[in-house]
Tab-separated table of C-alpha atoms in Angstrom:
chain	number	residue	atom	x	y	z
A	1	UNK	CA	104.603	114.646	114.131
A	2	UNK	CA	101.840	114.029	111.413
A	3	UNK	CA	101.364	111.366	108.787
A	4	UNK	CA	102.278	114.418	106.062
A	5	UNK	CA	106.182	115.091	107.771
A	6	UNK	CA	106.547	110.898	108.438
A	7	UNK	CA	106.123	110.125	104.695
A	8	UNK	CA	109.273	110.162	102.341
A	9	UNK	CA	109.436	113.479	99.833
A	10	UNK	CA	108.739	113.898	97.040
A	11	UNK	CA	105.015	112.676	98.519
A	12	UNK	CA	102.969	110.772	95.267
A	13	UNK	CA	99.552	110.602	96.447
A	14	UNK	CA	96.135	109.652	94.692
A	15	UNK	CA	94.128	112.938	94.075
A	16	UNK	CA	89.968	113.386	95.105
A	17	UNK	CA	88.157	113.667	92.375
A	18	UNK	CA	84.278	113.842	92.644
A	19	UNK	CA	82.371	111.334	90.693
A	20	UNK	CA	85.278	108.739	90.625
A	21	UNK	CA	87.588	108.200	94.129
A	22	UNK	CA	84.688	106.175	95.934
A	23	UNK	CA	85.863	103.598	98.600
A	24	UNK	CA	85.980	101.147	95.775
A	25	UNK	CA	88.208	102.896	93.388
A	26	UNK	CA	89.983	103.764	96.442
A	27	UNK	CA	90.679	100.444	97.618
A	28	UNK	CA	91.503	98.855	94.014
A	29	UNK	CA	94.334	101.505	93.867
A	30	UNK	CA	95.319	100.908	97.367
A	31	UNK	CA	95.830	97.610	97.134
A	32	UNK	CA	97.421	97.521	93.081
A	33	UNK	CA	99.470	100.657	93.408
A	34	UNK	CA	100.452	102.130	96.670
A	35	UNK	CA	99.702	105.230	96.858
A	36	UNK	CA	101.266	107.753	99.713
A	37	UNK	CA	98.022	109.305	100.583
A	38	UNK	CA	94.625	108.685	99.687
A	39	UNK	CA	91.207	111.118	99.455
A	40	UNK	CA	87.928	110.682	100.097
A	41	UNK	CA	85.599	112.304	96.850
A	42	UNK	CA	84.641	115.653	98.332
A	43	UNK	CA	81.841	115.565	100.670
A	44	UNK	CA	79.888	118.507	101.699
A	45	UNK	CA	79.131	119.181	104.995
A	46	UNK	CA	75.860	120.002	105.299
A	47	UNK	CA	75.213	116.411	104.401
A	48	UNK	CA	75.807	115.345	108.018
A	49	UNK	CA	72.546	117.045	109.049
A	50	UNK	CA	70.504	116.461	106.017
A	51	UNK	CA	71.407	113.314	104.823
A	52	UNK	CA	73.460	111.803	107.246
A	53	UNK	CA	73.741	108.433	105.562
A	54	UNK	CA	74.949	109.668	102.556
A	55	UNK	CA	77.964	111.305	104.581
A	56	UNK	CA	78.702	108.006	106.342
A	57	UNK	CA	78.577	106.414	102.830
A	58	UNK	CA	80.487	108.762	100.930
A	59	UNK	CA	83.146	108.926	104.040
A	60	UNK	CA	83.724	104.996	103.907
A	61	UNK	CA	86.957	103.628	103.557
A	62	UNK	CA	89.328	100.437	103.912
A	63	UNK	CA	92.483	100.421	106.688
A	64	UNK	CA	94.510	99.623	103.715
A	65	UNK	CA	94.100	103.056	102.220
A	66	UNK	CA	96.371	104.449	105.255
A	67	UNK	CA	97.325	107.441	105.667
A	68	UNK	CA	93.575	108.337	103.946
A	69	UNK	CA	91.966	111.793	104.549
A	70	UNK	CA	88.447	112.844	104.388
A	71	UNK	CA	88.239	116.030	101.519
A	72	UNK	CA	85.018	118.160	102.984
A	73	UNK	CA	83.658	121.478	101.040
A	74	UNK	CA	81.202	123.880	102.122
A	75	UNK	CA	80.862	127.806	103.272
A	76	UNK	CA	79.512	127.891	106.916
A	77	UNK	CA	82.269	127.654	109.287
A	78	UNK	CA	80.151	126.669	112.486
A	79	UNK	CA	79.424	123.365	110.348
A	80	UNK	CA	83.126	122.327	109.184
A	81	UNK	CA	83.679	122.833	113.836
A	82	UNK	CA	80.786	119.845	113.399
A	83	UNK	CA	82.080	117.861	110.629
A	84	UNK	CA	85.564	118.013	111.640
A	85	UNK	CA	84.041	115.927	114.489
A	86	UNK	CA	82.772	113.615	112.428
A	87	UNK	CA	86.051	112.924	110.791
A	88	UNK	CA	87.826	112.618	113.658
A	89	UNK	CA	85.487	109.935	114.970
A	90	UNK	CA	85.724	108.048	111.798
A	91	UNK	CA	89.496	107.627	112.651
A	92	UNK	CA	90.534	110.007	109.321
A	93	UNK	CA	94.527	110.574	109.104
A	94	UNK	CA	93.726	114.069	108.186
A	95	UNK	CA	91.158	116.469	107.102
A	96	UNK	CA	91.404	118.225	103.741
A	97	UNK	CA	88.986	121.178	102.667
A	98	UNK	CA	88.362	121.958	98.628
A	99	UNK	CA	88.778	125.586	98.099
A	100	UNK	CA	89.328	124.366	94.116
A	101	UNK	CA	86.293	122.688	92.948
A	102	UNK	CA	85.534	125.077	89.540
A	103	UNK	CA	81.399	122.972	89.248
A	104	UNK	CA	79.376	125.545	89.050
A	105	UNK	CA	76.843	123.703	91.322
A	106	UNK	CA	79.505	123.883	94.047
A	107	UNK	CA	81.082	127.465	93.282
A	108	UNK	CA	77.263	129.491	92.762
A	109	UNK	CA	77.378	128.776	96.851
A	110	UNK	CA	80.338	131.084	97.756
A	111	UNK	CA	81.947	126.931	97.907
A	112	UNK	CA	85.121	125.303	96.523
A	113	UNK	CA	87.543	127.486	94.093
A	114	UNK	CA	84.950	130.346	94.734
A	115	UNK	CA	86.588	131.078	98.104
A	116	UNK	CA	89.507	132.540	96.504
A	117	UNK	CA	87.212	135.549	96.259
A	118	UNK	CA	86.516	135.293	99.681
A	119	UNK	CA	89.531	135.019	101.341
A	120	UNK	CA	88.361	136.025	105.491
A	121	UNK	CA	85.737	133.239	105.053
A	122	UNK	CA	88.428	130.632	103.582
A	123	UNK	CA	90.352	131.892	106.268
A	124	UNK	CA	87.675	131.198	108.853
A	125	UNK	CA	86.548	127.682	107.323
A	126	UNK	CA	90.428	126.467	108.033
A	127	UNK	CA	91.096	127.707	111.507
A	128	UNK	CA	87.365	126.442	112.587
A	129	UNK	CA	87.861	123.046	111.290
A	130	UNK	CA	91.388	123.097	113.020
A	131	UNK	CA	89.353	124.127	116.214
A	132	UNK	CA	86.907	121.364	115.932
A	133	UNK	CA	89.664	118.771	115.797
A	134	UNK	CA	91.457	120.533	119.030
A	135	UNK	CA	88.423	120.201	121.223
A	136	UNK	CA	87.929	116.699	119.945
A	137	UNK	CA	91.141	115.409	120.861
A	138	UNK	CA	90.348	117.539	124.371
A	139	UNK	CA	87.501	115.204	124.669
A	140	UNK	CA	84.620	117.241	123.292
A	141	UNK	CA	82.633	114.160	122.359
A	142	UNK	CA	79.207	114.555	119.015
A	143	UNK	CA	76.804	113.952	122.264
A	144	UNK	CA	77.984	117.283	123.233
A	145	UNK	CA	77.310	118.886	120.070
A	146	UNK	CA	73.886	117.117	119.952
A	147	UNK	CA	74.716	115.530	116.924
A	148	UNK	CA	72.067	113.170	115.350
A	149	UNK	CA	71.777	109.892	117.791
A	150	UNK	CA	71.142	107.976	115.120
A	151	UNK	CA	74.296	109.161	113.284
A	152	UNK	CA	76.202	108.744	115.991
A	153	UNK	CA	75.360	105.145	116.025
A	154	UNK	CA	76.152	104.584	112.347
A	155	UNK	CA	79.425	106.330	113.420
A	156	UNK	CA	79.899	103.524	115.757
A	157	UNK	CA	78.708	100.249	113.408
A	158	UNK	CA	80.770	101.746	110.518
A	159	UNK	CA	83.796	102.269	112.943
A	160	UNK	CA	83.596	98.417	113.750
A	161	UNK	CA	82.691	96.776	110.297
A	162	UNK	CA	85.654	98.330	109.359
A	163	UNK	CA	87.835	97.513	111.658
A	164	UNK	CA	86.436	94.492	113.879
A	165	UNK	CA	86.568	96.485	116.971
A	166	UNK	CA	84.446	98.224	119.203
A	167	UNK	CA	87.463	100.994	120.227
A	168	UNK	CA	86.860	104.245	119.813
A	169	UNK	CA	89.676	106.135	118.004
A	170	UNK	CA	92.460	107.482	119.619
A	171	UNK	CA	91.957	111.093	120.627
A	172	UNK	CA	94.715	113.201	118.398
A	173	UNK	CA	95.260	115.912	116.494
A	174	UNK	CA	94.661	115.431	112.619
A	175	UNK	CA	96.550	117.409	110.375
A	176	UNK	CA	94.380	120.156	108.197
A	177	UNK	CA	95.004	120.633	104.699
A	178	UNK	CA	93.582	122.801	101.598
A	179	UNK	CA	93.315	121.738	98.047
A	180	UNK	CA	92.637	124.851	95.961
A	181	UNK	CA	93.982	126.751	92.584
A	182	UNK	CA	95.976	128.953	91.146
A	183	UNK	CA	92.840	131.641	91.104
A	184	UNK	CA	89.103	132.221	89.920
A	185	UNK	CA	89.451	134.038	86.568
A	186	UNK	CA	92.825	134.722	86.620
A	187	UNK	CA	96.220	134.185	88.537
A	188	UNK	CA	96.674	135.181	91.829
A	189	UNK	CA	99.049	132.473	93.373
A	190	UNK	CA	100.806	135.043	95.553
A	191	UNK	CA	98.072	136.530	97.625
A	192	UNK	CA	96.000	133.274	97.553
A	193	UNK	CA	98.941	131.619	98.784
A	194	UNK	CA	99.995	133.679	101.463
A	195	UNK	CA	96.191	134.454	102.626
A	196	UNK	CA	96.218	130.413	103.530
A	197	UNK	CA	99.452	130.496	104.945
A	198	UNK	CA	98.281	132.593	107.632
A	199	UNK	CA	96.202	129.724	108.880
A	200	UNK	CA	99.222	127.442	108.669
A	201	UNK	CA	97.702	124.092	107.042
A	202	UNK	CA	99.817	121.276	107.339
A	203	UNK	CA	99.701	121.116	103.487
A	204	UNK	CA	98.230	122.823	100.486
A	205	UNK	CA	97.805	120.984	96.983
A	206	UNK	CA	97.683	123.214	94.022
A	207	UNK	CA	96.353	122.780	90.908
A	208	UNK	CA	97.944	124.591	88.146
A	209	UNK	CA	94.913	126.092	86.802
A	210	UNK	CA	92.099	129.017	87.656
A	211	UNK	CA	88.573	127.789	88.196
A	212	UNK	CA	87.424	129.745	85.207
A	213	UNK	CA	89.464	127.492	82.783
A	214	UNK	CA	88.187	124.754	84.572
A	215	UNK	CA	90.386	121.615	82.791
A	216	UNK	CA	91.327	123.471	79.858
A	217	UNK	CA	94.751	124.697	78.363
A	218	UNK	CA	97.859	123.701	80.066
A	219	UNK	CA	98.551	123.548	84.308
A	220	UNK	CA	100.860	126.070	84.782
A	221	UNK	CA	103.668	124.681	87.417
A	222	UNK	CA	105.906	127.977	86.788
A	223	UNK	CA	102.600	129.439	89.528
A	224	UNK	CA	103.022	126.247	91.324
A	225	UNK	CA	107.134	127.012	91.695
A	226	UNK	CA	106.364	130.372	92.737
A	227	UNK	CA	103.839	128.780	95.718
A	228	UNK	CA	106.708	126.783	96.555
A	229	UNK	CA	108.715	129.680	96.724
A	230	UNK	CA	106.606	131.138	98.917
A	231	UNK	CA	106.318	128.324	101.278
A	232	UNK	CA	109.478	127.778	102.039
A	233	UNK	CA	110.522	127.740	105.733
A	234	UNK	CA	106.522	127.746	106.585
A	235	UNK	CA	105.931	124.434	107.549
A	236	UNK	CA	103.212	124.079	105.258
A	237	UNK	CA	104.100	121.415	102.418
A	238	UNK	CA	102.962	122.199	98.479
A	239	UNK	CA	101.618	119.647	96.533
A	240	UNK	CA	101.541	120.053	92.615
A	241	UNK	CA	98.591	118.937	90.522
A	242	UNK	CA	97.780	119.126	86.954
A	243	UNK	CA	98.844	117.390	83.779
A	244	UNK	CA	100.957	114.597	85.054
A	245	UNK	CA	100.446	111.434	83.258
A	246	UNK	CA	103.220	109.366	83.997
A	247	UNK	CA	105.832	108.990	86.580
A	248	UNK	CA	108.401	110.433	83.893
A	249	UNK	CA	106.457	113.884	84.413
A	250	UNK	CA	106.257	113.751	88.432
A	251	UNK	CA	110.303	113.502	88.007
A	252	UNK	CA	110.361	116.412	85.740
A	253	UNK	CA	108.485	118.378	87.833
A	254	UNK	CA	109.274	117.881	91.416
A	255	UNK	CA	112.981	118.790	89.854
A	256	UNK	CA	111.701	121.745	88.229
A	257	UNK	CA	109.552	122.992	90.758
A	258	UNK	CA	111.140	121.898	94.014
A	259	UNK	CA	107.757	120.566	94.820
A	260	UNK	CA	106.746	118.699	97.962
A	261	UNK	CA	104.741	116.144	96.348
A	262	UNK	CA	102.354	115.340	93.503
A	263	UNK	CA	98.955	113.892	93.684
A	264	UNK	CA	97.946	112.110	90.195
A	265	UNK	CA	94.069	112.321	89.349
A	266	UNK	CA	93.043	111.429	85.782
A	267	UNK	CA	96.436	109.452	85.237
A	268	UNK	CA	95.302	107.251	87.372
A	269	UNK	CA	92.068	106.411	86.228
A	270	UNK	CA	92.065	103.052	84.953
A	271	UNK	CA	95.286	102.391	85.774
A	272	UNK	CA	95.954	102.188	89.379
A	273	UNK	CA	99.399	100.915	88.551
A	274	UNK	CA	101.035	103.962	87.989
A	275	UNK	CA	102.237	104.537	91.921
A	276	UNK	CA	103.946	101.195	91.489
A	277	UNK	CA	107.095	102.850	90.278
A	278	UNK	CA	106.637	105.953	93.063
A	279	UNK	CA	109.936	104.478	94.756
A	280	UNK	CA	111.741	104.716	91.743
A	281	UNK	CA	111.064	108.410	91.020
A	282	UNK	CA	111.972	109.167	94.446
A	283	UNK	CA	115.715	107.272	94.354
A	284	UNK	CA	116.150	108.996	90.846
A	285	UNK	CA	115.461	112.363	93.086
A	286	UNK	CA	117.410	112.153	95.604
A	287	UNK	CA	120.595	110.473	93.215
A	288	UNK	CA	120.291	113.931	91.247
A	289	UNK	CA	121.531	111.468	88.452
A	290	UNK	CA	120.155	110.418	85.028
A	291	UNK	CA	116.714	109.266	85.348
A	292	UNK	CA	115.098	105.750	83.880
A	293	UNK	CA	111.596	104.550	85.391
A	294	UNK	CA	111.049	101.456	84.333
A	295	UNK	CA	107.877	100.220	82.802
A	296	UNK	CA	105.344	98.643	84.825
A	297	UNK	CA	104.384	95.795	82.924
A	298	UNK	CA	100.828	94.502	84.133
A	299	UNK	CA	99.632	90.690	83.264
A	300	UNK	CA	96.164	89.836	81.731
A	301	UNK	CA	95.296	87.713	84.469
A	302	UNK	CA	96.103	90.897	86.505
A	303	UNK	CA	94.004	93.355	84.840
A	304	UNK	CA	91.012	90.798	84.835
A	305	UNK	CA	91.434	89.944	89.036
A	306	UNK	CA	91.391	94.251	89.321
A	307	UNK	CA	87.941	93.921	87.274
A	308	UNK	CA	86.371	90.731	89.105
C-alpha cells in the first residue's frame, strides 16, 4: 500500500508551483499548516546531467514535509528511467511528472501541458519512469547506470545532512503520479483522461483549465467531475485544482465533484495556515451535515516567528 491509499480522503495537499514551492516555502508550510502531501517545484530532468547541482538543490527537502514527492518534467523517456533513480535514492515518497505546465519555455519542447498533444510519448514518459523505480527497488543501483560519480556523492552527503544517517534508503516501490489539464487549446478531459489511465498512475491532479488559457477565466470542475467519473473503479485517485481559496471552497467541491482530493497553490501563498482547518473539512464530509469551518485566527507574534 502507498502513502496516496494510507492518507484520509478527501486528500488536501500543497500544490508545485515553479518559482515559489522551494524547500523553504516548503518547510514553513510544513511545519505552520500540515499539509497531506507536499511537491517539489518542477524540476527538469535533463538537469541531472547538465547541471547536476542544481537538481540536488532544487530536489532538497526537510523529513517534516512527509509524505513529499519530487514533480519532474521533460520529453525523453530514457532520461525520466535515469531520474526516477535519482528520486528514489533521495528517499522521495513518490514521483510526480507535469504534463500541465502552460510556460511557453517549457511547452515549445514537446514538455509539460504540451504532451496532451502527444499522447504515445506521455504515455511512454509514465510507464518508463514507473520502470526506473521497479529496477531500483530490484537493486539496479546509479553506478550501474554510470551516473555522474560526483553526483552520486552529493546524493549521498545530501541523504545524510538531512537525515543524520549514513543509510541508504529502503529499496521500494514509489508511487507515480501525473499533474496535467483539462487540454491544450481546448477541452478534451475524456480522451486525455483515459489515454493516462492506461498507464495506471497511482494519482492524477487536474487542473480545471487548458494550457492555452493559461490562469485565466474560471477552472472548470464540471471537466474535473467528469475525470472523476471516469476514474472510478481504476485505482487511480483524481485530485482537483484550480480556484480554491479557502477551505469553504475545498468543501464545496469535493461534495460537488466527488473528488479525491484538492491540492491548494496560490491560496496558500502567504498563508500557510490554510491546511490548519483540513481536519475540519474532512469531518464536515464525511457527517454529510451542515458545514462551519472555523476561522483560523493567527497571532502577530506568529506571523513575525514564520518571517524570522
Amino acid at each position: 500500500m502507498n502513502f496516496w491509499q494510507k492518507i484520509d480522503k478527501p486528500v488536501i495537499g500543497l500544490s508545485p508551483m515553479d518559482g515559489v514551492t522551494d524547500a523553504s516555502f516548503r518547510f514553513i508550510t510544513a511545519r505552520h499548516g500540515g499539509p497531506d502531501v507536499t511537491f517539489t517545484e518542477f524540476v527538469n530532468v535533463e538537469t541531472a546531467f547538465f547541471a547536476p547541482h542544481t537538481l540536488i538543490r532544487d530536489l532538497a527537502y526537510s523529513e517534516i514535509e512527509r509524505p513529499v514527492v519530487a514533480q519532474i518534467y521533460g520529453h525523453t523517456p530514457e532520461l525520466f528511467y535515469q531520474v526516477a533513480h535519482i528520486v528514489c535514492e533521495l528517499g522521495f515518497d513518490g514521483l510526480d511528472i507535469n504534463m500541465g505546465c502552460p510556460a511557453k519555455k517549457v511547452a515549445a519542447n514537446g514538455s509539460g501541458a504540451a504532451l496532451i498533444l502527444n499522447p504515445e510519448l506521455a504515455r511512454s514518459i509514465i510507464r518508463t519512469a514507473g520502470q526506473g523505480i521497479k529496477h531500483w527497488r530490484e537493486g539496479q543501483t546509479l553506478c550501474d547506470l554510470k551516473i555522474n560519480p560526483e553526483l552520486i556523492e552529493t546524493i549521498r552527503i545530501s541523504n545524510r545532512l538531512r537525515s543524520g544517517l549514513e543509510i541508504p534508503p529502503r529499496r521500494r516501490l514509489i508511487p507515480v503520479s501525473v499533474k496535467t489539464r483539462l487540454g491544450y487549446d481546448h477541452i478534451v478531459v475524456e480522451e486525455w483522461i483515459q489515454t493516462l489511465l492506461e498507464e495506471k498512475p497511482s494519482v492524477i491532479s487536474l487542473h480545471g483549465r487548458t494550457l492555452k488559457q493559461m490562469y485565466k477565466g474560471n477552472a472548470d470542475w464540471e471537466a474535473i467531475a467528469r475525470a472523476v467519473k471516469m476514474a472510478e473503479n481504476s485505482g487511480t485517485l483524481i485530485l482537483g485544482n484550480g480556484d480554491l481559496q479557502n477551505m469553504q471552497d475545498v468543501y464545496r467541491r469535493v461534495r460537488e465533484t466527488n473528488v479525491d482530493g484538492v491540492l491548494l497553490g496560490r491560496s496558500a501563498q502567504g498563508n500557510p495556515w490554510i491546511f490548519r482547518t483540513k481536519e475540519q473539512v474532512k469531518q464536515a464530509l464525511r457527517s454529510k451535515g451542515a458545514v462551519s469551518i472555523p476561522h483560523v485566527s493567527i497571532s502577530l507574534e506568529e506571523r513575525f516567528r514564520v518571517i524570522l
